Amino acid sequence: MDLTGLRRWPIRMRGGVRPGSGGPGMRWCSVLLGLLLLRLGLHALRGLILPGTSPVVVPGVHAVCRASYGRFVLGAGDEYGRRYSSFPEGLRKEMREMARGMFSFGYDSYMKYAFPEDELNPILCRGRGPDHGDPSNLNINDVLGNYSLTLIDALDTLAVMGNATEFHRAVRLVIDTVSFDKNSTVQVFEATIRILGSLLSAHIILTDSKQPFGNMTLSGYDNELLHMARDLAVRLLPAFENTKTGMPYPRVNLKKGVPPDSRNETCTAGAGSLLVEFGILSRLLGDSTFEWVARRAVRALWSLRSNDTGLLGNVVNIQTGQWVGKQSGLGAGLDSFFEYLLKSHILFGEEEDLEMFNEAYKSIQNHLRRGREACNEGEGDPPLYVNVNMLNGQLMNTWIDSLQAFFPGLQVLKGDIEDAICLHAFYYAIWKRYGALPERYNWQLQAPDVSFYPLRPELVESTYLLYQATKNPFYLHVGMDILLSLEKHAKAKCGYATLHHVVDKSQEDRMESFFLSETCKYLYLLFDEDNPLHRVDNKYLFTTEGHLIPLDPRLRDTSWQDIFHNKNKVQQTQEKLSQTKLRTANSSTNCYKVPEERRFSLPLKSVYMRQIDQMVGLL
């Protein structure tokens, strides 16, 4: 079909009549017929315009089209526009309460059937702890330390939902029943983000003079959670000893230190994503030890990036500094390393962290990004971030993993909203196809490579942050789809279960702690427009485990001498530590502004949404 000719056709039909075409009545009939045909033609073109083509230009309606951000192209009248362009207030409240109920069912079931063990088996309704019979079962033992993991991980979610009574009871239970003096070998990274981060967050909520979530203060509280956080961190410190690079061993025994048979290989994210929690602890205690070891590990990794591409690999030898895994991507093994470079700068104001993040982001854009240059215009494939060889940027495989779905949320913090919109739409399309995100998805074969879904939060997190940045109702629909899918496919007798296979929806008897600490929290916040977290004067940052940390000037001050900078670096000025700098670092007003009118239309043009749906086999 000649689309160019078709585009001209409505314009030829518009206007007056030819000489000799009849009297006044006939002229008015012709005009009305012409206007009717014009309208029909424009409606037809909404579904026919292809990437890179131009919208219909009709004299007299250009200003209207511009004011509505090109409605003819955005497809306000097609199936995408009809489905996503609005979200009723009553439905939003209904979804908020459904998310609250989802958390409550999972949490109450854990407390009834599993506490004080680490996790809930939601199908058999019983608890799960470390696999002492099989120390090599790292899938379990890396995470479960016999320290009531799920209860600790869920503390700040209780506060966010305003449940002061249960928050106080849970804090008391943690103080009275949890000890880290255990013969448990755990992964340093998992213990840090799940346990240490939650203890610090809950301590800050308890002692916050503002009390934004209601009165969460606890009578007689004497900084016990902060003391517990220090005790755990001290038990993790042996992982940083006796390594030639300063990067930590991946695992440590909480009672005995590094196991004698410990491996010298660790992933980049595991070694380089400790700075937020260790830095907060150091600054609350006034003890530089914890931040110093975490920052030393980050610098060691940074020094090993490729001279040609600026990329890092995903597995490194902590003794030799040699890359064991040379795959560079945004998913497992690397994800939170990039995340914490930016978040450490936002929290602590260290310029070094921002410089590293900006350099890393530039390398990611240059070597990992494929597809057309712009998200919302032009021709070519949708933007996608692939796995490449860190040394030369060559494609290594054709799969991406579900952890990479965090990246649009990080792009929101960066201010790269448009690119975040496109990448998020790709992961949402996968979710629409399967009702979940497979752990690995092969974009070339349009099929899962690894088919289970352990209730991960990354897509929900990015959905929430994109909604906060754009206020576009599209993201409320995404959240509703996720919420309803979880209710339909993951709900079990006593909680929510891992999906063993996203195609047949068979379940696996495990509810990981991040389901309560992250997935439910982000879903609830997405629909809770009036949450105290969303007030202008309350500024918080989420850790990689979804724990709340306020942007507090106290976290930008240190009581020790500035030992983190090279001698030739200029000392930071008070201006760099000011609240103005804090607002600039993590404020949607600093982001690339999405036009106001796009809050009432699709964030991504419908033709590109259709293209992405085709890319994953939906159409």
Coordinates of C-alpha atoms in Angstrom, one line a residue:
M1 CA 0.0 0.0 0.0
D2 CA 1.3 3.5 -0.9
L3 CA 1.1 5.2 2.5
T4 CA 2.4 8.4 1.1
G5 CA -0.5 8.7 -1.3
L6 CA -2.9 7.7 1.4
R7 CA -1.6 10.5 3.6
R8 CA -2.3 13.0 0.9
W9 CA -5.8 11.7 0.3
P10 CA -7.6 13.4 3.2
I11 CA -6.0 16.8 2.4
R12 CA -7.3 16.6 -1.2
M13 CA -10.8 15.9 0.1
R14 CA -10.7 18.9 2.4
G15 CA -11.7 22.4 1.3
G16 CA -14.2 24.0 -1.1
V17 CA -15.9 22.5 -4.2
R18 CA -14.8 22.6 -7.8
P19 CA -16.5 25.0 -10.2
G20 CA -19.6 23.5 -11.7
S21 CA -20.0 21.0 -9.0
G22 CA -23.6 22.0 -8.2
G23 CA -25.6 24.5 -6.2
P24 CA -25.3 25.7 -2.5
G25 CA -27.1 22.6 -1.1
M26 CA -24.8 20.3 -3.0
R27 CA -21.8 22.3 -1.9
W28 CA -22.7 21.9 1.8
C29 CA -23.3 18.2 1.3
S30 CA -19.9 17.9 -0.3
V31 CA -18.3 19.8 2.6
L32 CA -20.0 17.6 5.2
L33 CA -19.0 14.4 3.2
G34 CA -15.5 15.7 3.0
L35 CA -15.2 16.3 6.7
L36 CA -16.7 12.9 7.4
L37 CA -14.2 11.2 5.1
L38 CA -11.4 13.2 6.7
R39 CA -12.3 12.0 10.1
L40 CA -12.5 8.4 8.9
G41 CA -9.2 8.7 7.2
L42 CA -7.4 10.1 10.3
H43 CA -8.8 7.3 12.4
A44 CA -7.6 4.7 9.9
L45 CA -4.1 6.3 9.8
R46 CA -3.7 5.9 13.6
G47 CA -3.2 2.2 13.1
L48 CA -1.2 2.5 9.9
I49 CA 1.6 5.0 10.5
L50 CA 4.9 3.2 10.7
P51 CA 8.1 4.1 12.7
G52 CA 9.8 7.0 11.0
T53 CA 6.8 8.2 9.0
S54 CA 5.2 11.6 9.6
P55 CA 1.7 12.2 11.0
V56 CA -1.1 13.7 8.9
V57 CA -0.7 17.5 8.6
V58 CA -4.0 19.2 8.1
P59 CA -4.3 23.0 8.1
G60 CA -6.1 24.3 11.1
V61 CA -5.5 21.3 13.4
H62 CA -1.8 21.6 13.8
A63 CA -2.1 23.6 17.1
V64 CA -4.6 21.0 18.5
C65 CA -2.3 18.1 17.6
R66 CA 0.7 19.9 19.2
A67 CA -1.3 20.6 22.4
S68 CA -2.3 17.0 22.7
Y69 CA 1.3 15.7 21.9
G70 CA 0.4 14.2 18.6
R71 CA -2.7 12.3 19.4
F72 CA -2.9 11.0 15.9
V73 CA 0.4 9.2 16.4
L74 CA 0.0 8.3 20.1
G75 CA -3.0 6.3 19.4
A76 CA -5.5 7.7 21.9
G77 CA -8.2 6.0 20.0
D78 CA -6.6 2.6 19.4
E79 CA -6.5 -0.4 21.8
Y80 CA -3.5 0.9 23.7
G81 CA -5.0 4.3 24.3
R82 CA -8.3 2.9 25.3
R83 CA -6.8 0.5 27.8
Y84 CA -4.1 2.7 29.4
S85 CA -5.2 6.4 29.1
S86 CA -7.0 6.7 32.5
F87 CA -7.2 4.9 35.8
P88 CA -10.3 5.6 38.1
E89 CA -9.7 6.8 41.6
G90 CA -11.9 4.0 43.1
L91 CA -9.9 1.4 41.2
R92 CA -6.6 2.8 42.5
K93 CA -7.8 2.5 46.1
E94 CA -9.0 -1.0 45.5
M95 CA -5.6 -2.0 44.1
R96 CA -3.9 -0.3 47.1
E97 CA -6.0 -2.4 49.5
M98 CA -5.3 -5.5 47.4
A99 CA -1.5 -4.9 47.7
R100 CA -1.9 -4.4 51.5
G101 CA -3.8 -7.6 51.7
M102 CA -1.2 -9.4 49.7
F103 CA 1.5 -8.3 52.1
S104 CA -0.6 -9.1 55.2
F105 CA -1.4 -12.6 54.0
G106 CA 2.2 -13.4 53.3
Y107 CA 3.5 -11.8 56.5
D108 CA 0.8 -13.2 58.8
S109 CA 1.4 -16.7 57.3
Y110 CA 5.1 -16.4 57.9
M111 CA 4.5 -15.4 61.6
K112 CA 2.0 -18.2 62.1
Y113 CA 3.7 -21.1 60.3
A114 CA 7.4 -20.2 60.0
F115 CA 8.8 -17.7 62.6
P116 CA 11.4 -17.9 64.0
E117 CA 12.9 -19.7 61.0
D118 CA 14.1 -17.7 58.0
E119 CA 11.6 -18.3 55.3
L120 CA 8.1 -19.6 54.7
N121 CA 7.2 -22.6 52.7
P122 CA 3.8 -21.4 51.5
I123 CA 2.5 -24.7 50.1
L124 CA 3.3 -27.0 53.0
C125 CA 2.8 -24.2 55.6
R126 CA 6.0 -24.5 57.5
G127 CA 9.3 -22.7 58.0
R128 CA 12.6 -23.1 56.3
G129 CA 16.2 -22.5 57.6
P130 CA 19.7 -23.2 56.4
D131 CA 20.4 -26.6 54.8
H132 CA 22.9 -27.9 57.3
G133 CA 22.8 -31.3 55.7
D134 CA 24.1 -30.0 52.4
P135 CA 26.6 -27.0 52.8
S136 CA 26.9 -26.9 49.1
N137 CA 23.3 -25.9 48.7
L138 CA 24.2 -22.2 48.1
N139 CA 20.8 -21.3 46.8
I140 CA 19.5 -21.7 50.3
N141 CA 22.6 -21.3 52.5
D142 CA 23.8 -18.1 51.0
V143 CA 20.6 -16.4 52.1
L144 CA 19.3 -18.2 55.2
G145 CA 21.4 -17.6 58.3
N146 CA 19.1 -18.9 61.1
Y147 CA 18.3 -15.3 62.1
S148 CA 14.5 -14.8 61.3
L149 CA 15.3 -13.3 57.9
T150 CA 11.8 -12.7 56.7
L151 CA 10.8 -10.8 59.9
I152 CA 13.8 -8.5 59.8
D153 CA 13.5 -7.9 56.0
A154 CA 9.8 -6.8 56.4
L155 CA 10.2 -4.3 59.2
D156 CA 10.1 -1.1 57.3
T157 CA 7.2 -2.3 55.0
L158 CA 5.1 -2.5 58.2
A159 CA 6.0 1.2 58.9
V160 CA 5.3 2.3 55.3
M161 CA 1.8 0.8 55.6
G162 CA 1.2 2.6 58.8
N163 CA 0.9 -0.5 61.0
A164 CA 2.6 0.9 64.1
T165 CA 1.3 -1.9 66.4
E166 CA 2.8 -4.7 64.4
F167 CA 6.0 -2.7 63.7
H168 CA 6.5 -2.3 67.4
R169 CA 5.8 -6.0 68.1
A170 CA 8.2 -7.1 65.3
V171 CA 11.0 -4.8 66.5
R172 CA 10.6 -6.2 70.0
L173 CA 10.7 -9.8 68.6
V174 CA 13.9 -9.0 66.7
I175 CA 15.6 -7.5 69.8
D176 CA 14.5 -10.3 72.1
T177 CA 15.0 -13.4 69.9
V178 CA 17.5 -12.7 67.2
S179 CA 21.2 -13.4 67.6
F180 CA 24.0 -13.4 65.0
D181 CA 26.3 -15.6 67.1
K182 CA 25.4 -18.5 64.9
N183 CA 27.4 -21.2 63.1
S184 CA 26.0 -20.1 59.8
T185 CA 28.0 -19.5 56.6
V186 CA 26.2 -16.8 54.7
Q187 CA 26.9 -14.6 51.6
V188 CA 28.3 -11.2 52.6
F189 CA 26.2 -9.4 50.0
E190 CA 22.9 -11.0 51.0
A191 CA 23.4 -10.5 54.7
T192 CA 24.3 -6.9 54.1
I193 CA 21.4 -5.9 51.9
R194 CA 18.7 -8.0 53.6
I195 CA 19.6 -7.9 57.3
L196 CA 22.0 -5.0 57.8
G197 CA 20.1 -2.7 55.6
S198 CA 16.7 -3.5 57.2
L199 CA 18.1 -3.0 60.8
L200 CA 19.5 0.4 59.8
S201 CA 16.3 1.5 58.1
A202 CA 14.1 0.4 61.1
H203 CA 16.4 2.1 63.5
I204 CA 16.2 5.4 61.6
I205 CA 12.4 5.1 61.5
L206 CA 12.2 4.5 65.2
T207 CA 14.4 7.5 66.0
D208 CA 13.3 10.0 63.3
S209 CA 12.2 13.2 64.9
K210 CA 9.7 13.9 62.1
Q211 CA 7.9 10.5 62.4
P212 CA 6.3 10.8 58.9
F213 CA 4.5 7.4 59.1
G214 CA 2.7 8.1 62.3
N215 CA 4.1 7.5 65.8
M216 CA 6.6 4.7 65.2
T217 CA 8.7 5.5 68.4
L218 CA 9.0 2.7 70.8
S219 CA 9.1 3.3 74.6
G220 CA 12.3 2.1 76.1
Y221 CA 14.1 1.7 72.7
D222 CA 17.9 2.2 73.3
N223 CA 19.4 1.9 69.9
E224 CA 19.3 -1.9 70.0
L225 CA 18.8 -2.3 66.3
L226 CA 21.8 -0.1 65.6
H227 CA 23.9 -2.2 68.0
M228 CA 22.7 -5.4 66.3
A229 CA 23.7 -3.9 62.9
R230 CA 27.2 -3.2 64.2
D231 CA 27.4 -6.7 65.6
L232 CA 26.5 -8.2 62.3
A233 CA 28.9 -6.0 60.3
V234 CA 31.8 -6.9 62.6
R235 CA 31.1 -10.5 61.9
L236 CA 31.2 -9.8 58.2
L237 CA 34.5 -7.9 58.4
P238 CA 36.8 -11.0 58.2
A239 CA 35.7 -11.4 54.6
F240 CA 37.8 -8.3 53.8
E241 CA 40.9 -9.6 55.5
N242 CA 43.7 -11.5 53.8
T243 CA 42.8 -10.5 50.2
K244 CA 45.4 -9.0 48.1
T245 CA 43.0 -6.7 46.2
G246 CA 40.8 -5.6 49.1
M247 CA 37.8 -7.2 47.6
P248 CA 36.0 -9.4 50.1
Y249 CA 35.5 -13.2 50.1
P250 CA 32.0 -14.0 49.0
R251 CA 31.0 -15.9 52.2
V252 CA 31.8 -15.8 55.9
N253 CA 30.8 -17.9 58.9
L254 CA 29.1 -15.6 61.5
K255 CA 30.9 -17.4 64.3
K256 CA 34.2 -18.6 62.8
G257 CA 35.1 -16.1 60.0
V258 CA 36.0 -17.1 56.5
P259 CA 35.8 -20.8 55.9
P260 CA 39.1 -22.5 55.1
D261 CA 37.8 -23.9 51.8
S262 CA 36.4 -20.5 50.7
R263 CA 36.6 -19.7 47.0
N264 CA 38.6 -16.8 45.7
E265 CA 36.1 -15.9 43.1
T266 CA 33.3 -13.4 43.6
C267 CA 30.8 -11.5 41.4
T268 CA 31.2 -7.8 40.8
A269 CA 27.9 -6.9 42.4
G270 CA 28.6 -9.0 45.5
A271 CA 32.0 -7.3 46.1
G272 CA 31.0 -3.8 45.0
S273 CA 27.5 -3.3 46.4
L274 CA 28.2 -2.9 50.1
L275 CA 28.9 0.8 50.2
V276 CA 25.4 2.1 51.0
E277 CA 24.8 -0.1 54.1
F278 CA 28.4 0.0 55.3
G279 CA 28.6 3.7 54.7
I280 CA 25.3 4.4 56.6
L281 CA 26.6 2.3 59.6
S282 CA 29.9 4.2 59.7
R283 CA 28.3 7.6 59.6
L284 CA 25.7 6.7 62.3
L285 CA 28.4 5.3 64.6
G286 CA 31.2 7.7 63.7
D287 CA 33.4 4.8 62.9
S288 CA 35.1 4.8 59.4
T289 CA 36.0 1.1 59.4
F290 CA 33.0 -0.2 57.6
E291 CA 32.8 2.5 54.9
W292 CA 36.5 2.3 54.4
V293 CA 36.5 -1.5 53.5
A294 CA 33.5 -1.2 51.3
R295 CA 34.9 1.8 49.4
R296 CA 38.3 0.1 49.0
A297 CA 36.5 -2.8 47.3
V298 CA 34.7 -0.5 44.9
R299 CA 37.9 1.2 44.0
A300 CA 39.6 -2.1 43.4
L301 CA 36.9 -3.2 41.0
W302 CA 36.9 0.1 39.3
S303 CA 40.7 -0.1 38.6
L304 CA 40.1 -3.4 36.8
R305 CA 37.8 -2.1 34.1
S306 CA 38.8 -2.5 30.5
N307 CA 41.0 0.2 29.1
D308 CA 39.3 -0.1 25.7
T309 CA 35.6 -0.2 26.6
G310 CA 35.5 1.0 30.2
L311 CA 33.4 -2.1 31.0
L312 CA 33.7 -4.5 33.9
G313 CA 33.3 -8.3 33.9
N314 CA 30.9 -10.2 36.1
V315 CA 33.3 -12.6 38.1
V316 CA 36.7 -11.7 39.5
N317 CA 39.5 -13.4 41.5
I318 CA 39.9 -11.4 44.7
Q319 CA 43.6 -12.5 45.1
T320 CA 44.9 -11.9 41.6
G321 CA 42.5 -9.3 40.3
Q322 CA 42.0 -11.3 37.1
W323 CA 38.6 -11.5 35.5
V324 CA 37.2 -15.0 35.6
G325 CA 33.9 -14.0 33.9
K326 CA 34.3 -11.4 31.1
Q327 CA 30.6 -10.9 30.5
S328 CA 29.4 -7.4 30.9
G329 CA 25.7 -6.6 31.2
L330 CA 23.1 -5.1 33.5
G331 CA 21.7 -8.2 35.2
A332 CA 23.0 -10.8 37.7
G333 CA 26.5 -10.3 38.8
L334 CA 26.7 -6.6 37.9
D335 CA 23.4 -4.9 38.5
S336 CA 23.7 -3.4 42.0
F337 CA 27.3 -2.3 41.5
F338 CA 26.0 0.4 39.1
E339 CA 23.0 1.2 41.3
Y340 CA 25.2 1.8 44.4
L341 CA 27.6 4.1 42.6
L342 CA 24.7 6.6 42.1
K343 CA 22.9 5.9 45.3
S344 CA 26.1 6.3 47.4
H345 CA 26.6 9.7 45.8
I346 CA 23.0 10.7 46.5
L347 CA 23.3 9.7 50.2
F348 CA 26.8 10.7 51.0
G349 CA 27.6 13.4 48.5
E350 CA 31.0 11.9 47.5
E351 CA 31.9 13.3 44.0
E352 CA 34.0 10.3 43.3
D353 CA 31.0 8.0 43.3
L354 CA 29.1 10.2 40.8
E355 CA 32.2 10.4 38.5
M356 CA 32.4 6.6 38.5
F357 CA 28.7 6.2 37.8
N358 CA 28.8 8.7 34.9
E359 CA 31.8 7.0 33.4
A360 CA 30.1 3.6 33.8
Y361 CA 26.8 4.9 32.3
K362 CA 28.7 6.2 29.3
S363 CA 30.3 2.9 28.7
I364 CA 27.0 1.1 29.0
Q365 CA 25.4 3.4 26.4
N366 CA 28.3 3.0 24.1
H367 CA 28.7 -0.8 24.2
L368 CA 25.6 -2.5 25.7
R369 CA 22.8 -0.5 24.1
R370 CA 21.3 -1.7 20.9
G371 CA 18.4 -0.4 18.8
R372 CA 17.3 3.0 17.5
E373 CA 18.9 6.1 19.0
A374 CA 15.7 7.6 20.4
C375 CA 13.0 5.7 22.4
N376 CA 10.0 7.5 21.1
E377 CA 10.8 8.5 17.6
G378 CA 12.7 7.3 14.5
E379 CA 13.1 3.9 12.8
G380 CA 14.7 0.7 13.9
D381 CA 14.4 -1.9 16.7
P382 CA 13.4 -0.8 20.3
P383 CA 16.4 0.0 22.6
L384 CA 17.7 -3.0 24.4
Y385 CA 20.7 -3.6 26.6
V386 CA 22.6 -6.8 25.8
N387 CA 25.4 -8.9 27.3
V388 CA 28.8 -8.3 25.7
N389 CA 32.5 -9.1 26.2
M390 CA 34.0 -6.5 28.5
L391 CA 37.2 -6.4 26.4
N392 CA 35.7 -5.6 23.0
G393 CA 31.9 -5.0 23.3
Q394 CA 31.1 -8.0 21.1
L395 CA 27.8 -9.8 21.8
M396 CA 28.2 -12.8 24.0
N397 CA 24.6 -14.3 24.0
T398 CA 21.1 -13.4 23.2
W399 CA 19.4 -13.5 26.6
I400 CA 18.7 -11.0 29.3
D401 CA 17.7 -11.8 32.9
S402 CA 14.9 -10.5 35.1
L403 CA 17.2 -8.6 37.4
Q404 CA 18.0 -6.2 34.6
A405 CA 14.4 -4.9 34.9
F406 CA 15.8 -2.7 37.8
F407 CA 17.6 -0.5 35.3
P408 CA 14.7 1.7 34.1
G409 CA 14.3 2.7 37.8
L410 CA 18.0 3.6 38.0
Q411 CA 17.6 5.6 34.8
V412 CA 14.8 7.6 36.5
L413 CA 17.2 8.6 39.3
K414 CA 19.7 9.5 36.6
G415 CA 17.2 11.6 34.8
D416 CA 17.1 9.5 31.6
I417 CA 13.3 9.2 31.6
E418 CA 12.8 8.5 27.9
D419 CA 15.2 5.6 27.7
A420 CA 13.7 4.2 30.9
I421 CA 10.2 4.3 29.3
C422 CA 11.4 2.1 26.4
L423 CA 13.3 -0.5 28.4
H424 CA 10.5 -0.8 30.9
A425 CA 7.9 -1.4 28.1
F426 CA 10.0 -4.3 26.9
Y427 CA 10.0 -6.0 30.3
Y428 CA 6.3 -5.3 30.7
A429 CA 5.6 -6.9 27.3
I430 CA 7.4 -10.1 28.5
W431 CA 5.2 -10.0 31.7
K432 CA 2.0 -9.6 29.6
R433 CA 3.0 -12.7 27.6
Y434 CA 3.7 -15.0 30.6
G435 CA 2.0 -13.3 33.6
A436 CA 5.5 -13.2 35.2
L437 CA 9.1 -12.6 34.3
P438 CA 11.2 -15.7 33.5
E439 CA 14.6 -15.6 35.2
R440 CA 16.2 -15.5 31.7
Y441 CA 14.5 -14.5 28.5
N442 CA 16.0 -15.2 25.0
W443 CA 15.1 -12.2 22.9
Q444 CA 16.2 -13.8 19.7
L445 CA 14.2 -17.0 20.2
Q446 CA 11.3 -15.2 21.9
A447 CA 11.3 -17.8 24.7
P448 CA 12.5 -18.3 28.2
D449 CA 16.0 -19.7 28.7
V450 CA 15.4 -20.2 32.5
S451 CA 11.8 -20.4 33.3
F452 CA 11.2 -19.9 37.0
Y453 CA 10.1 -16.6 38.7
P454 CA 10.8 -16.2 42.4
L455 CA 8.5 -13.2 42.9
R456 CA 11.2 -10.7 42.1
P457 CA 10.5 -7.0 42.6
E458 CA 12.6 -5.3 39.9
L459 CA 9.9 -4.7 37.3
V460 CA 7.5 -3.4 40.1
E461 CA 10.3 -1.1 41.4
S462 CA 10.8 0.5 38.0
T463 CA 7.1 0.8 37.4
Y464 CA 6.7 2.7 40.7
L465 CA 9.6 5.0 40.0
L466 CA 8.4 5.7 36.5
Y467 CA 5.0 6.6 37.8
Q468 CA 6.5 8.9 40.4
A469 CA 8.5 10.6 37.6
T470 CA 5.6 10.9 35.0
K471 CA 2.3 10.4 36.9
N472 CA 1.1 8.6 33.8
P473 CA -1.8 6.2 34.5
F474 CA -0.2 3.7 32.2
Y475 CA 2.0 2.6 35.1
L476 CA -1.0 2.1 37.4
H477 CA -2.3 -0.3 34.8
V478 CA 1.1 -2.1 34.7
G479 CA 1.0 -2.4 38.5
M480 CA -2.5 -3.8 38.4
D481 CA -1.5 -6.4 35.8
I482 CA 1.3 -7.5 38.0
L483 CA -0.8 -7.5 41.2
L484 CA -3.6 -9.6 39.5
S485 CA -1.1 -12.0 38.0
L486 CA 0.5 -12.7 41.4
E487 CA -2.9 -13.2 43.0
K488 CA -3.9 -15.6 40.2
H489 CA -0.7 -17.6 39.7
A490 CA 1.5 -17.3 42.9
K491 CA -1.0 -17.4 45.7
A492 CA -0.7 -20.6 47.7
K493 CA -2.4 -22.1 50.8
C494 CA -0.2 -20.1 53.3
G495 CA 1.4 -17.3 51.3
Y496 CA 2.8 -16.7 47.8
A497 CA 5.0 -19.2 46.1
T498 CA 7.8 -19.1 43.5
L499 CA 6.6 -20.0 40.0
H500 CA 8.7 -23.0 39.0
H501 CA 7.7 -22.4 35.3
V502 CA 6.2 -19.3 33.9
V503 CA 4.5 -21.1 31.1
D504 CA 2.6 -23.8 33.0
K505 CA 2.5 -21.8 36.2
S506 CA 3.6 -24.7 38.4
Q507 CA 4.6 -23.6 41.8
E508 CA 7.7 -24.1 44.0
D509 CA 7.5 -24.2 47.8
R510 CA 9.4 -21.0 48.6
M511 CA 8.5 -17.4 49.5
E512 CA 11.7 -15.4 49.4
S513 CA 12.0 -12.5 52.0
F514 CA 12.3 -9.9 49.2
F515 CA 8.6 -10.5 48.3
L516 CA 7.6 -8.8 51.5
S517 CA 10.4 -6.2 51.7
E518 CA 10.2 -5.1 48.1
T519 CA 7.5 -6.5 45.8
C520 CA 4.6 -5.8 48.1
K521 CA 6.1 -2.5 49.3
Y522 CA 6.5 -1.1 45.8
L523 CA 3.0 -2.3 44.7
Y524 CA 1.5 -0.7 47.8
L525 CA 3.3 2.6 47.3
L526 CA 2.4 2.7 43.6
F527 CA -1.3 2.9 44.5
D528 CA -1.0 4.8 47.7
E529 CA -0.9 8.3 46.3
D530 CA -1.2 9.9 49.8
N531 CA 1.5 8.0 51.5
P532 CA 3.8 10.2 53.7
L533 CA 6.7 9.0 51.6
H534 CA 5.3 11.1 48.7
R535 CA 5.1 14.4 50.4
V536 CA 7.4 17.1 49.1
D537 CA 9.3 17.6 52.3
N538 CA 10.0 13.9 52.8
K539 CA 12.9 12.6 50.7
Y540 CA 13.9 9.0 50.8
L541 CA 16.1 6.6 48.9
F542 CA 15.5 2.9 48.5
T543 CA 18.4 0.5 49.0
T544 CA 18.8 -2.4 46.6
E545 CA 16.6 -4.5 48.9
G546 CA 14.0 -1.8 49.0
H547 CA 14.8 -0.5 52.5
L548 CA 14.0 3.2 53.2
I549 CA 16.8 5.6 54.0
P550 CA 16.1 9.4 54.4
L551 CA 18.2 11.9 52.5
D552 CA 19.7 13.4 55.7
P553 CA 22.5 15.9 55.8
R554 CA 23.9 14.0 58.8
L555 CA 24.8 11.2 56.4
R556 CA 26.9 13.6 54.5
D557 CA 29.0 14.6 57.5
T558 CA 31.8 12.5 59.0
S559 CA 33.3 12.8 62.4
W560 CA 36.6 11.4 61.2
Q561 CA 39.3 12.9 59.1
D562 CA 38.7 12.7 55.3
I563 CA 40.6 9.5 54.5
F564 CA 38.6 8.5 51.5
H565 CA 40.0 11.0 49.0
N566 CA 43.4 11.2 47.3
K567 CA 45.6 14.0 48.7
N568 CA 45.4 16.0 45.5
K569 CA 41.6 16.2 45.6
V570 CA 40.1 19.4 46.7
Q571 CA 38.2 19.2 50.0
Q572 CA 34.5 19.3 49.5
T573 CA 32.9 22.7 50.4
Q574 CA 29.8 23.3 52.5
E575 CA 28.0 24.1 49.3
K576 CA 28.4 20.5 48.1
L577 CA 26.9 19.3 51.3
S578 CA 23.9 21.6 51.2
Q579 CA 20.3 20.6 51.0
T580 CA 20.2 22.3 47.6
K581 CA 22.7 19.7 46.4
L582 CA 20.6 17.0 48.0
R583 CA 17.5 18.1 46.2
T584 CA 19.3 18.4 42.9
A585 CA 20.8 14.9 43.2
N586 CA 17.5 13.0 43.6
S587 CA 14.6 15.1 42.5
S588 CA 12.2 14.6 39.7
T589 CA 12.4 18.4 39.0
N590 CA 16.0 17.7 37.9
C591 CA 15.0 15.0 35.5
Y592 CA 14.4 15.5 31.8
K593 CA 10.9 16.7 32.0
V594 CA 8.1 14.7 30.4
P595 CA 5.7 17.2 28.9
E596 CA 2.6 17.7 31.1
E597 CA 0.2 16.7 28.3
R598 CA 1.9 13.2 28.1
R599 CA 0.4 12.5 31.5
F600 CA -2.9 12.0 29.7
S601 CA -1.6 9.9 26.8
L602 CA 0.7 7.0 26.4
P603 CA 4.3 7.4 27.6
L604 CA 5.4 5.5 24.5
K605 CA 3.7 5.9 21.2
S606 CA 1.3 3.1 20.5
V607 CA 3.1 2.2 17.3
Y608 CA 6.3 1.5 19.3
M609 CA 4.3 -0.4 22.0
R610 CA 2.9 -2.6 19.2
Q611 CA 6.4 -3.1 17.9
I612 CA 7.7 -4.3 21.3
D613 CA 4.7 -6.6 21.7
Q614 CA 5.6 -8.1 18.4
M615 CA 9.2 -8.4 19.5
V616 CA 8.3 -10.7 22.4
G617 CA 5.7 -12.7 20.4
L618 CA 2.5 -11.2 21.8
L619 CA 1.2 -10.2 18.3

